[in-house]
Each structure stands twice: as C-alpha cells, then as structure tokens.
Coordinates of C-alpha atoms and ligand atoms in Angstrom, one line a residue:
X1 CA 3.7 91.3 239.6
X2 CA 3.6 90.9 243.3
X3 CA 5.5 92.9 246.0
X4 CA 7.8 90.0 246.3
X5 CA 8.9 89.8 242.9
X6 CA 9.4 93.3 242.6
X7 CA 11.4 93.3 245.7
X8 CA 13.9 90.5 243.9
X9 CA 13.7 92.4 240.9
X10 CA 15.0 95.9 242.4
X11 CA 17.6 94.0 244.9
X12 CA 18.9 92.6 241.8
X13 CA 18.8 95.4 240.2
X14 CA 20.6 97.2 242.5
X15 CA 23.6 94.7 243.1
X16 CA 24.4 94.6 239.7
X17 CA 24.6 98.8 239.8
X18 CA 26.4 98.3 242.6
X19 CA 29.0 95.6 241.5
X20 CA 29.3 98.2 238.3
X21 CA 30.0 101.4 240.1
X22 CA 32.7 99.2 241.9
X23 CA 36.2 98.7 240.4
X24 CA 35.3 95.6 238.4
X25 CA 39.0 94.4 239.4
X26 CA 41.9 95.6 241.5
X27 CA 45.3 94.0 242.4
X28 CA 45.1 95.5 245.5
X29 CA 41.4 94.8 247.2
X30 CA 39.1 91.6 246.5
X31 CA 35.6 92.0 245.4
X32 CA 34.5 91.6 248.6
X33 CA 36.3 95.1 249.7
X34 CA 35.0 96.9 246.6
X35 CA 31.5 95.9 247.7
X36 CA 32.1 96.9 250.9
X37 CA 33.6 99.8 250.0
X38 CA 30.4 101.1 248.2
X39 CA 27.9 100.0 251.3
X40 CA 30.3 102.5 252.9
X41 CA 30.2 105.1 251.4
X42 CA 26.6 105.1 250.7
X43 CA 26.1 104.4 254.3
X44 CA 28.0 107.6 255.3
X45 CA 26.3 109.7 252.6
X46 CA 23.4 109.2 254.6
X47 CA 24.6 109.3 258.2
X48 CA 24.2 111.9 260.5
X49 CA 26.9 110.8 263.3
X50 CA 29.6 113.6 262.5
X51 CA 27.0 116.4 262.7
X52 CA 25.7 115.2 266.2
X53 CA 29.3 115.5 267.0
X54 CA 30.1 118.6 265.9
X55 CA 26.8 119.7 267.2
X56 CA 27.6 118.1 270.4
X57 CA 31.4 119.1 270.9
X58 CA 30.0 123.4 269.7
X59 CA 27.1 123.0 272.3
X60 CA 27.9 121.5 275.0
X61 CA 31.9 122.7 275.0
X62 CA 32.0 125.7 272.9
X63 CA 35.3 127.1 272.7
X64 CA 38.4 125.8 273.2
X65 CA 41.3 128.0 273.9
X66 CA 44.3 125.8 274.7
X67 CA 44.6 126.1 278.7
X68 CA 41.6 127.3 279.2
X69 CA 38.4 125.2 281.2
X70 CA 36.5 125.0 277.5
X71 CA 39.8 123.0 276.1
X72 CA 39.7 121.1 279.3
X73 CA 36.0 120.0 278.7
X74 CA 37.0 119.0 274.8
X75 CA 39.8 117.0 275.9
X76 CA 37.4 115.3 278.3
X77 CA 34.3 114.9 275.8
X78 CA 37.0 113.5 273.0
X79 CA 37.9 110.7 275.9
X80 CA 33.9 110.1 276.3
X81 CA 32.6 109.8 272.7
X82 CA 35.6 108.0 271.3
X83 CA 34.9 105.5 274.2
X84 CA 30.8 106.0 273.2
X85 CA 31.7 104.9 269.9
X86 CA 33.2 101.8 270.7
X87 CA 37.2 102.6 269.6
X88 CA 39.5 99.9 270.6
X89 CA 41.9 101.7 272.6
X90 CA 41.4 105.6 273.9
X91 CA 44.6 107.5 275.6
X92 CA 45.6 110.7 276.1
X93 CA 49.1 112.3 275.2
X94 CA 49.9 116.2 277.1
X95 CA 51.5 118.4 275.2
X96 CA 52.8 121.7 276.3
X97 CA 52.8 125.4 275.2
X98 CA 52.6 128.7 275.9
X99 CA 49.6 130.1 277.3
X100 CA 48.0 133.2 276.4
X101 CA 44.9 134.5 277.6
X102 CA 42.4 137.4 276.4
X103 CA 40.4 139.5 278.4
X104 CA 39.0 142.7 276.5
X105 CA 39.4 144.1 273.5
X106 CA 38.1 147.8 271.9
X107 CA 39.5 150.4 269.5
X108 CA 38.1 153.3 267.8
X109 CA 38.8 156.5 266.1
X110 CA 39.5 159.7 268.1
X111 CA 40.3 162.0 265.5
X112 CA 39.1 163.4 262.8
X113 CA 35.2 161.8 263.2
X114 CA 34.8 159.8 265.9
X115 CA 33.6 156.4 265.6
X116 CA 33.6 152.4 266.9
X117 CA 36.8 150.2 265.4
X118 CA 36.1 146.3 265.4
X119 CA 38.7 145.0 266.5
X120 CA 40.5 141.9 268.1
X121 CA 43.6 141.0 269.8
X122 CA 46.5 139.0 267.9
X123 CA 47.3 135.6 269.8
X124 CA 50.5 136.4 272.8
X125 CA 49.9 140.2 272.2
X126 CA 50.5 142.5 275.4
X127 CA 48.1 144.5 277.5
X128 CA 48.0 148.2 276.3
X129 CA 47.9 150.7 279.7
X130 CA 44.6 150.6 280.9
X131 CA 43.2 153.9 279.1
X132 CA 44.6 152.3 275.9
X133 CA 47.5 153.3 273.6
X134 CA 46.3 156.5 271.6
X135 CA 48.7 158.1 268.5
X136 CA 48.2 158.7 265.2
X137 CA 48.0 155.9 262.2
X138 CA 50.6 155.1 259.4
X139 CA 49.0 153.1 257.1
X140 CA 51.3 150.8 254.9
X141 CA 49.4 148.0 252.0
X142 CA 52.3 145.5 252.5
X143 CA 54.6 144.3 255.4
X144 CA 57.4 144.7 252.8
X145 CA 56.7 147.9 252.0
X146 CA 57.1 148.6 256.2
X147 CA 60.2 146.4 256.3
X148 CA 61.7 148.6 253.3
X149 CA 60.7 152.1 255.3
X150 CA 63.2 153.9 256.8
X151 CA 63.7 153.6 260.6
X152 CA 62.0 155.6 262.8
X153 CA 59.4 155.4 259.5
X154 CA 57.0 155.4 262.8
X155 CA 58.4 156.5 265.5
X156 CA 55.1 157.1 268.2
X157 CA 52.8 156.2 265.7
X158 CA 50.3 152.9 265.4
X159 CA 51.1 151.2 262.0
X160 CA 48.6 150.1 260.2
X161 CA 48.8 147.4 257.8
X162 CA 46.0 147.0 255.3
X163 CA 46.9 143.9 252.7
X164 CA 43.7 142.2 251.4
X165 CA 44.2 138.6 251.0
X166 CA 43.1 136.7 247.3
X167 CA 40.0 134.6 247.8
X168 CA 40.9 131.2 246.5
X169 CA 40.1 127.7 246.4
X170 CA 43.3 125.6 247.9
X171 CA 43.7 128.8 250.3
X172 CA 46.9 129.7 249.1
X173 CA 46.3 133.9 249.8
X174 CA 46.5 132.9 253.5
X175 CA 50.7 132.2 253.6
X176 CA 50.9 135.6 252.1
X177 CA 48.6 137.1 254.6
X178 CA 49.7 135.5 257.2
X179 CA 53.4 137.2 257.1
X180 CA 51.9 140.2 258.2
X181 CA 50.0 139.1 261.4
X182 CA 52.8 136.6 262.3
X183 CA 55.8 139.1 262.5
X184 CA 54.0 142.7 261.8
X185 CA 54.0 143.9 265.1
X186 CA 57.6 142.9 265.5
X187 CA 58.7 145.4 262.3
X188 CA 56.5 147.8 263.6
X189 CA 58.3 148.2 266.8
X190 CA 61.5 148.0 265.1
X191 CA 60.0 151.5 263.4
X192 CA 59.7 152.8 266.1
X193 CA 55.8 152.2 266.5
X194 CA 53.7 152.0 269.7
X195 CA 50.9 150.1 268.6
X196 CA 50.1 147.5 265.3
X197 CA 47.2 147.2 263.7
X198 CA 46.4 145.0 260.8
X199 CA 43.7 144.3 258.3
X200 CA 42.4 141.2 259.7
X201 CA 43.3 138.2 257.4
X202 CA 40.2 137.5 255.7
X203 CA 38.3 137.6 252.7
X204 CA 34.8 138.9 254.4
X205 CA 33.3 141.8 253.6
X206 CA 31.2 141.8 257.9
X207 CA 32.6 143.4 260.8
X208 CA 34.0 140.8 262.7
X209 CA 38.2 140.7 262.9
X210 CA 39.6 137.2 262.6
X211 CA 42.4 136.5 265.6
X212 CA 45.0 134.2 264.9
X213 CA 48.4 133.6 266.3
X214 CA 51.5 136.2 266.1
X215 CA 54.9 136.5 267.6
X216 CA 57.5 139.0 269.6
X217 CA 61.3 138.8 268.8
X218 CA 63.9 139.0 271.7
X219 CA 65.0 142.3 272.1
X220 CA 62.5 144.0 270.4
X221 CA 60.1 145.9 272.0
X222 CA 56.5 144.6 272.8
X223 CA 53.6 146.7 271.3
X224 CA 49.8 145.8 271.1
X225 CA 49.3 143.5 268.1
X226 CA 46.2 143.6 267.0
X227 CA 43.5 143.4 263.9
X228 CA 40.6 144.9 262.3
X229 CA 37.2 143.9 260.4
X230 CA 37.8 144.4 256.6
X231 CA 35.1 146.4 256.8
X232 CA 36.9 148.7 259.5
X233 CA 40.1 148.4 257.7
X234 CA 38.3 150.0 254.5
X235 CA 37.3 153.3 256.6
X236 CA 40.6 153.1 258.0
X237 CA 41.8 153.7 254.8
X238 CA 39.5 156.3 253.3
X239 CA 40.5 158.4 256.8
X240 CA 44.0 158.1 256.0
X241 CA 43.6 158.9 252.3
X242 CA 41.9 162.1 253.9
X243 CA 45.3 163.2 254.3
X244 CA 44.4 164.9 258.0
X245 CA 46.5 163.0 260.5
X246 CA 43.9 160.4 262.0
X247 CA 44.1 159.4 266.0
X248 CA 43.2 156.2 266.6
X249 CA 42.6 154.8 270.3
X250 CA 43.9 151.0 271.0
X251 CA 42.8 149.0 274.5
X252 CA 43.5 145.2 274.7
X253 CA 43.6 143.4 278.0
X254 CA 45.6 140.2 277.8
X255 CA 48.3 137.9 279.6
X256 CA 50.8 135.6 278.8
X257 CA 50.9 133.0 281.6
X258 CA 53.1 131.0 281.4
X259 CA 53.3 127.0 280.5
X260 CA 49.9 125.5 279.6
X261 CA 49.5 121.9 279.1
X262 CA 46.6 120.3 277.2
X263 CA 46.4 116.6 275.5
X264 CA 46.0 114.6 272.0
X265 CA 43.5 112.3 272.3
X266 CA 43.8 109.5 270.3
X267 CA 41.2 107.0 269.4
X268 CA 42.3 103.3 267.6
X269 CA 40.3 100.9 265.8
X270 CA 42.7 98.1 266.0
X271 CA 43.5 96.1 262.7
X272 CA 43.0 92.4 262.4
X273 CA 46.8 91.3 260.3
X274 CA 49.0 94.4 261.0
X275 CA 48.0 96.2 263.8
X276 CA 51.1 98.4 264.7
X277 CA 50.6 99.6 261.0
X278 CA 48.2 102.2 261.1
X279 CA 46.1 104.7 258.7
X280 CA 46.2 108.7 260.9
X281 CA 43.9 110.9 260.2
X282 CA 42.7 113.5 262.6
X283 CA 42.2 117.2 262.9
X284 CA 42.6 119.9 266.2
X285 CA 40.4 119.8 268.9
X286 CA 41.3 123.3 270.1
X287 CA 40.0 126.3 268.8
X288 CA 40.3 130.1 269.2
X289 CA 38.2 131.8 271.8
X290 CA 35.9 134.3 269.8
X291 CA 33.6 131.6 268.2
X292 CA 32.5 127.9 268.8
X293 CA 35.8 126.5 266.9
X294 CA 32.4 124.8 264.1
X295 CA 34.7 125.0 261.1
X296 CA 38.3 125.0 262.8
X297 CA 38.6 122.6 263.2
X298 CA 35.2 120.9 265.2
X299 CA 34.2 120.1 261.5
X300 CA 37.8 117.8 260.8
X301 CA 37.4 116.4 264.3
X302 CA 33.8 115.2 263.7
X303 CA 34.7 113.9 260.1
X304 CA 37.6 111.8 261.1
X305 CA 35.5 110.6 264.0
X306 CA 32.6 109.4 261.9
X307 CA 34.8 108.5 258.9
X308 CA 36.8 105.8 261.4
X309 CA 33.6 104.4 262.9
X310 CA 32.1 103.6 259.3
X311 CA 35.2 102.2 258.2
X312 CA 35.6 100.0 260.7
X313 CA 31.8 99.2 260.4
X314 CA 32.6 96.2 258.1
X315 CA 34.9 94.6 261.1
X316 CA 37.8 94.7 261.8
X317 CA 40.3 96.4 258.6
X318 CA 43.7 94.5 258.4
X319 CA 45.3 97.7 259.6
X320 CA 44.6 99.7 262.4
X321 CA 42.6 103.2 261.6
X322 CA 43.5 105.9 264.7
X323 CA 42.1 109.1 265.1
X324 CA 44.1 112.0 266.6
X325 CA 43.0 115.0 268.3
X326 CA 45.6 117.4 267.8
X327 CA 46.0 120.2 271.2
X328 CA 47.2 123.4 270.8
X329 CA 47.3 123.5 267.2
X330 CA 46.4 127.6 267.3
X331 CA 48.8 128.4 269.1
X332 CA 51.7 126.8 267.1
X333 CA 51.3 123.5 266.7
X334 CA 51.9 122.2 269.5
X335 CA 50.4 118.9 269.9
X336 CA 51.2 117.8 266.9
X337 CA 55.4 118.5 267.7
X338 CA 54.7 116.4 271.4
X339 CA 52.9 113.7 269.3
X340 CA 55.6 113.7 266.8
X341 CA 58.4 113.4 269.7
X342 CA 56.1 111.2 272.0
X343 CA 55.9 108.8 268.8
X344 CA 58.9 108.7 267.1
X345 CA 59.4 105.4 267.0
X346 CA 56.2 104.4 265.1
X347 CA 56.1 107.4 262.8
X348 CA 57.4 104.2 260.5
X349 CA 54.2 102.5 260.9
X350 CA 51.8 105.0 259.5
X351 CA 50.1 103.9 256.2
X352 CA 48.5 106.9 255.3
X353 CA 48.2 110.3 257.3
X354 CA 45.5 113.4 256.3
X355 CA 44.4 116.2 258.8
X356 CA 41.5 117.8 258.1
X357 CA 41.6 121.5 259.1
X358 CA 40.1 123.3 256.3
X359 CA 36.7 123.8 256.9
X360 CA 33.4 121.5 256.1
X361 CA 33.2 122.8 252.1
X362 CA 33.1 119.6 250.2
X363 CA 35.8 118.1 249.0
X364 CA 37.4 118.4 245.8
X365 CA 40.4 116.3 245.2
X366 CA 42.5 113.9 246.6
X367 CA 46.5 113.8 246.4
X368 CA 49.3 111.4 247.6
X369 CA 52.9 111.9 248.4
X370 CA 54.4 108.6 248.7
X371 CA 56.6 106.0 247.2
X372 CA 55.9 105.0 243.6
X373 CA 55.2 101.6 244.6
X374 CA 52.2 102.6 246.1
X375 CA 51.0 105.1 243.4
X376 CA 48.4 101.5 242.3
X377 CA 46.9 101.5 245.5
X378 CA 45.8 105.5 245.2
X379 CA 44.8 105.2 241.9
X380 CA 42.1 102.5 243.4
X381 CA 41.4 104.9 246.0
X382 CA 40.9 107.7 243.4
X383 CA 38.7 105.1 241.8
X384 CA 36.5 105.1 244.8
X385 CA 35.9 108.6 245.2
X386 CA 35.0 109.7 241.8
X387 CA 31.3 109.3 242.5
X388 CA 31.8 111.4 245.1
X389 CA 32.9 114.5 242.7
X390 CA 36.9 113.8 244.0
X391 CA 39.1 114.5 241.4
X392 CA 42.6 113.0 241.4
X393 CA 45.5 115.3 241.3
X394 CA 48.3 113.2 240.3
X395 CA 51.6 115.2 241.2
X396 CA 52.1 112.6 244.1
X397 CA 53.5 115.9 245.9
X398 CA 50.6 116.5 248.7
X399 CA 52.0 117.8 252.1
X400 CA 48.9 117.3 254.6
X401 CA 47.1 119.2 256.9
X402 CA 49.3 121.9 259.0
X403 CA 49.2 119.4 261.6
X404 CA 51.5 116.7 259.4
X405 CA 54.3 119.6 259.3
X406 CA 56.1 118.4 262.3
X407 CA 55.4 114.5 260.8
X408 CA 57.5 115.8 257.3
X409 CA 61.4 115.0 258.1
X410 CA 60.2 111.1 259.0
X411 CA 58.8 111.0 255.2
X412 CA 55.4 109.6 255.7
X413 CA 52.5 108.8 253.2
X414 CA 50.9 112.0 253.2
X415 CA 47.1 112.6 251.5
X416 CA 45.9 115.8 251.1
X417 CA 42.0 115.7 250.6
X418 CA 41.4 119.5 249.7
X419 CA 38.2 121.0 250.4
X420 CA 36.7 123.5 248.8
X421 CA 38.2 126.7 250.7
X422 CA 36.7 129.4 248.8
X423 CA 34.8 130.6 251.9
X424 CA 36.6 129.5 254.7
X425 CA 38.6 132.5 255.3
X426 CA 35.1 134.2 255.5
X427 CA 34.6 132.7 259.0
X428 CA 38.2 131.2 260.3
X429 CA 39.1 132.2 263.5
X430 CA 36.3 135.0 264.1
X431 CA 33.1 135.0 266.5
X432 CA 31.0 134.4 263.4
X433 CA 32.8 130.8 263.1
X434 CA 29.7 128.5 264.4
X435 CA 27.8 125.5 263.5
X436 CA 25.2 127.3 261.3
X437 CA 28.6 127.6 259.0
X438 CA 28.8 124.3 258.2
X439 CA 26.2 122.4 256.0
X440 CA 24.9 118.7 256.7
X441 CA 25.3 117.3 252.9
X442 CA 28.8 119.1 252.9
X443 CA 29.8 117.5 255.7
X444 CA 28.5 113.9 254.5
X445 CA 30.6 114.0 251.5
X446 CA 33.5 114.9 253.6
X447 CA 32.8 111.4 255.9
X448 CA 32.4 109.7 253.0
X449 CA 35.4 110.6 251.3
X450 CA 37.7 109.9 254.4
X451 CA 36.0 106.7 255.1
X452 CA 37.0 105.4 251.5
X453 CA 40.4 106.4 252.6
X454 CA 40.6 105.1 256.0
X455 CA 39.4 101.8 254.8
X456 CA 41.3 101.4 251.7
X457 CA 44.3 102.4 253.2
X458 CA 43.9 100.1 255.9
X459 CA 42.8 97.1 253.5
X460 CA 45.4 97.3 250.9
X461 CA 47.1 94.1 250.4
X462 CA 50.7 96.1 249.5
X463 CA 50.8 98.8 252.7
X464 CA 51.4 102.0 251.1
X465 CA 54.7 103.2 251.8
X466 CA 56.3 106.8 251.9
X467 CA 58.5 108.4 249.6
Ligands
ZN1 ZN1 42.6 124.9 262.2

C-alpha cells in the first residue's frame, strides 16, 4: 500500500468513528452540528488557550482584591485579551461595593508555651490596637453551641471556634462552615468576647488559613475576626484541652474604606439568527489577596474564555455566546447584583447560564433547571458530553454558580456543570492557591465540556427556555 492510500484509508476510517461517536440523529441539531460538535471538542481537548490565560491573567496580574490596583490591571487585561481573541463586542459594566483592605496579620500563643499562630484576617474585619488584642481563649466546636452559651459565656475572652468542615465532592461541607466565618465574630461579641478566632474553613491538613468574607451587625460591637491554619487550630485545641487557661495574642491591621467600584467585563460572540438571545457563562475575575486567585476563580475565567472562542470557531452559532467577568464576587457578590440590575431587561433572553467557580478539577456532571420543553435539547447535550466522563444528573433542579444567585427570581435556564471539588477547599482562598494547583488535562476537559454547552445551547433549533 502506498502512503496515499493509507492516508484515505485512516481519514475514512476516522469519519465513520467520528459520525458514530456523534448522535446518529437529533430533533434539535443537523448532522452538520453533530460533526462539528465532535471537531470541537476534540479541538479543545487538545488546546492550550485557557492555560496561557490563566497563566497570563496569575503572572502578569496576580491578585485581584476588588479596589485594589491588581483588580484594576484584571479588569484592564479581561478588556485586552477578549479584544485579542477576536469577541464581537467587549464593554465594561462598574459595579460597586464595599472596600476593605488588609495590611498585616500575626497571632500567637503567649501563655502556657509560647509559639507562632498562622493566622489570617476575615474579609471587613477591624484593626486590633497596635500591640494586638491579648486574653485568654474559649474554645467552642460549633457556632450553635456559642449561640446556645449563656451571655457573658465570654466576656474579655477571644472565642475560638474550631468546626472541621466534611471533605466532599459537590462541596456541600462549605454552607455549614461557612455560618461560622460569616456571622461568628458577630455572636462572639454579643458574648461578650474581645477577639474571634476560627478554624479556617478548610479541609487541609498545611499551615496556611483560608480568608474569606464575614460580617458585623448594627449595634454590635466590632471585634477582630479572624482564622487559623487547621493545623494551628489542632494545637489550639490540645492547649485548651490542657485545661490551664491559654493566652493567646491577636494583631490584624486592616481598613474599611469606604465605596470601591470595579467592573464586569463582558465579551460577545454575536449569533447569526437570534442575536439578543444569548448562552452566559462566565466566572469572577476578582480574587482574594493572599494567593494568585489560580483556582478562584482565574481557572472559570480562563475556561469560559477558551470554551467561547472554540465554540464560535465553527462561525458564527445562531445565538449569541457572551462571556461575563463577574467583579467583586468575594466580597459579596457584587457584580453579579449590578449586572443583574444593569440587565434586567434582557435577563429574558438568556438561553442557558453556568458560572464556573469551583476550581479546575474535571468535571463530573451536568444538570439543567429549565422548562420541560427543553429537557430534549439537554438530553442531546448530555449526549455530547458522555465521552467526556459527564454524567447526567436528571433532577432538572441545578441552581448555577454563586454568581447566578442574584439571576434566580427572573427564572432563567440554569446549568450546573459540577467539578470535582474534593480538593478545592484544600487551596480556596489561601496563599497556597496558585497556578501549579491547577492541571493542564483537567483544565482541557473543563473547555471541552463548556464548549459543547456554549455551542449547543446556542445552536438548538427550540431555544431552551426556563422553568
Ligand atoms: Zn470563587
């Protein structure tokens, strides 16, 4: 046989694989789609573009605190590369928020055996006096079982709190965890505490604390709000159990200053037929200030990115595909609540809406929430992703990423294309949470996935229509 021959032969070969991996038929996309469905997909499985982004947006920005210069230079790089990659239309949105900004943050044990605490300061917490706030510990396992105490339970003390979050796949230990860094510091004073404490929320077993946002009440006194390294939480513990009172020493430098504003920014590939109607997928672009914001959320920007620009790589989709940027998502999501009000009047156009904000694990399943009408459409989408190892999770009950929250009263089609979180509280919102994190395959996969999506969604011929 010659080379030529053999060339026919494996071309042949493989378009008949290919037109067999494809949905043989589908009331809802023409063979055409299918075909180009697969060249997609297998296009993205080997494409590099979202890691140069997330490389790129990690390197040469770094963090991005909302209102601070590194959120500034995201905003401005999102503007650049969506323009780079050849979007239709590029705009920016502000948003506004609270700003909050950390200076220094140390801790340690005074009393009875001296030694370093790791420690970091909750988001909007308060300066201690410059020497720090010193007094003994009270250590409680729950924030119910501080809520339930009787007052003055800690009057001049710092509470500690010392839950351990559940490792688990969908994430679902983090609401529970969260209760206690959200409002702990709020109880606390209410007990009459001067300082609070927390194991960080977290399922690592290193000595970095994870950050994250938390909250003061009107009329309740401000104390230090603050959390430890599992690790540090653990000796905490074993002091305490000691049963000698133990002294611990709590410095945080911080501010509130005042109103912040930062910006979406919104990239649209515009569709051919419909092109008000619109498939939304996105992710933040800020992140917290302790790491390079690799897995929150620089991994769901560069996805969504990449996943739009392969979609679209077939021309133009009937619908349009846009990509937003969320701002300010850390520190309550507040970009998301000015896009929601900015855009009221065009929620009704959205096809299909997913966030990804859960890391760059690969992911594992795909599920709807939308009007039965449209279930046929998602089950051709499921159809797509199977060889991708995405299951389909047919409750038709999916709420989004947290960005989508503000979206919920205007009943959108929300997807929910869950990730593998089993490790992602390992790194979220620490300094260890950097682009060695996230691996290239992983990643791939991910692109792959949301491309399907984006250009399925886009293609249908019924649009897919929320419940
Ligand atoms: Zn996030």
């Amino acid at each position: 046989m010659n080379n030529r021959f053999i060339m026919v032969l494996l071309s042949t070969f493989l378009s008949v694989l290919t037109l067999n991996s494809a949905q043989a038929k589908s009331d809802n996309f023409s063979t055409q789609q299918l075909t180009d469905v697969e060249q997609i997909k297998q296009q993205a499985l080997t494409s590099d573009l979202a890691w140069d982004l997330v490389e790129s947006l990690t390197t040469e920005v770094g963090p991005r605190m909302p209102g601070t210069p590194g959120d500034k230079a995201g905003v401005a790089w999102a503007v650049a590369k969506f323009n780079a990659m050849g979007f239709d239309k590029v705009w920016t949105e502000p948003a506004t928020f609270p700003k909050w900004i950390r200076y220094s943050e140390s801790a340690a044990v005074i009393s009875p055996s001296p030694q370093k605490l790791h420690i970091t300061a909750l988001g909007n917490s308060i300066s201690t006096p410059k020497e720090g706030i010193q007094a003994e510990v009270i250590e409680f396992q729950t924030l119910d079982e501080l809520e339930s105490a009787p007052e003055s339970a800690a009057k001049g003390k710092i509470v500690f709190i010392n839950y351990q979050m559940n490792r688990d796949r969908d994430g679902n230990g983090y609401g529970p965890a969260v209760q206690a860094r959200s409002r702990g510091a709020v109880v606390a004073a209410q007990k009459g505490a001067v300082g609070y404490v927390m194991r960080s929320v977290s399922t690592a077993h290193h000595r970095f604390a994870h950050t994250g946002g938390s909250h003061y009440k009107e009329g309740v006194t401000k104390i230090v709000s603050s959390a430890i390294s599992n690790a540090d939480a653990d000796q905490l513990h074993r002091l305490v159990a000691l049963g000698e009172p133990v002294t611990i020493n709590i410095n945080v430098q911080a501010q509130s200053m005042g109103e912040g504003t930062s910006y979406n920014v919104i990239g649209e590939f515009t569709g051919s037929e419909f092109p008000q109607e619109h498939v939304l997928i996105g992710g933040h672009l800020d992140s917290w200030d302790l790491g390079t914001g690799a897995l929150d959320d620089g991994a769901g920007v560069a996805i969504t990115m990449a996943a739009a620009k392969l979609a679209h790589s077939k021309g133009k989709t009937k619908r349009s595909i846009r990509v937003v940027l969320f701002a300010a998502e850390e520190f309550g999501l507040w970009g998301a609540k000015a896009y929601v009000k900015a855009n009221e009047k065009n929620l009704k156009h959205i096809v299909a809406a997913a966030e990804s904000d859960f890391g760059a694990d690969k992911i594992w399943a795909i599920e709807s929430n939308v009007d039965a009408s449209a279930l046929p459409v998602v089950r051709d989408i499921a159809k797509a992703m199977a060889s991708l190892n995405v299951e389909h999770i047919g409750k038709n009950t999916a709420r989004g990423g947290p960005d989508l929250i503000p979206f919920r009263p205007f009943n959108i089609p929300a997807f929910r294309l869950a990730q593998d979180g089993t490790d992602y509280f390992n790194y979220h919102h620490t300094a260890d949470d950097t682009l060695d994190k996230i691996d290239p395959e992983k990643l791939r996969q991910n692109v792959a996935t949301y491309a399907v999506f984006a250009y399925m969604a886009a293609n249908a011929k019924t649009r897919i229509l929320g419940k």
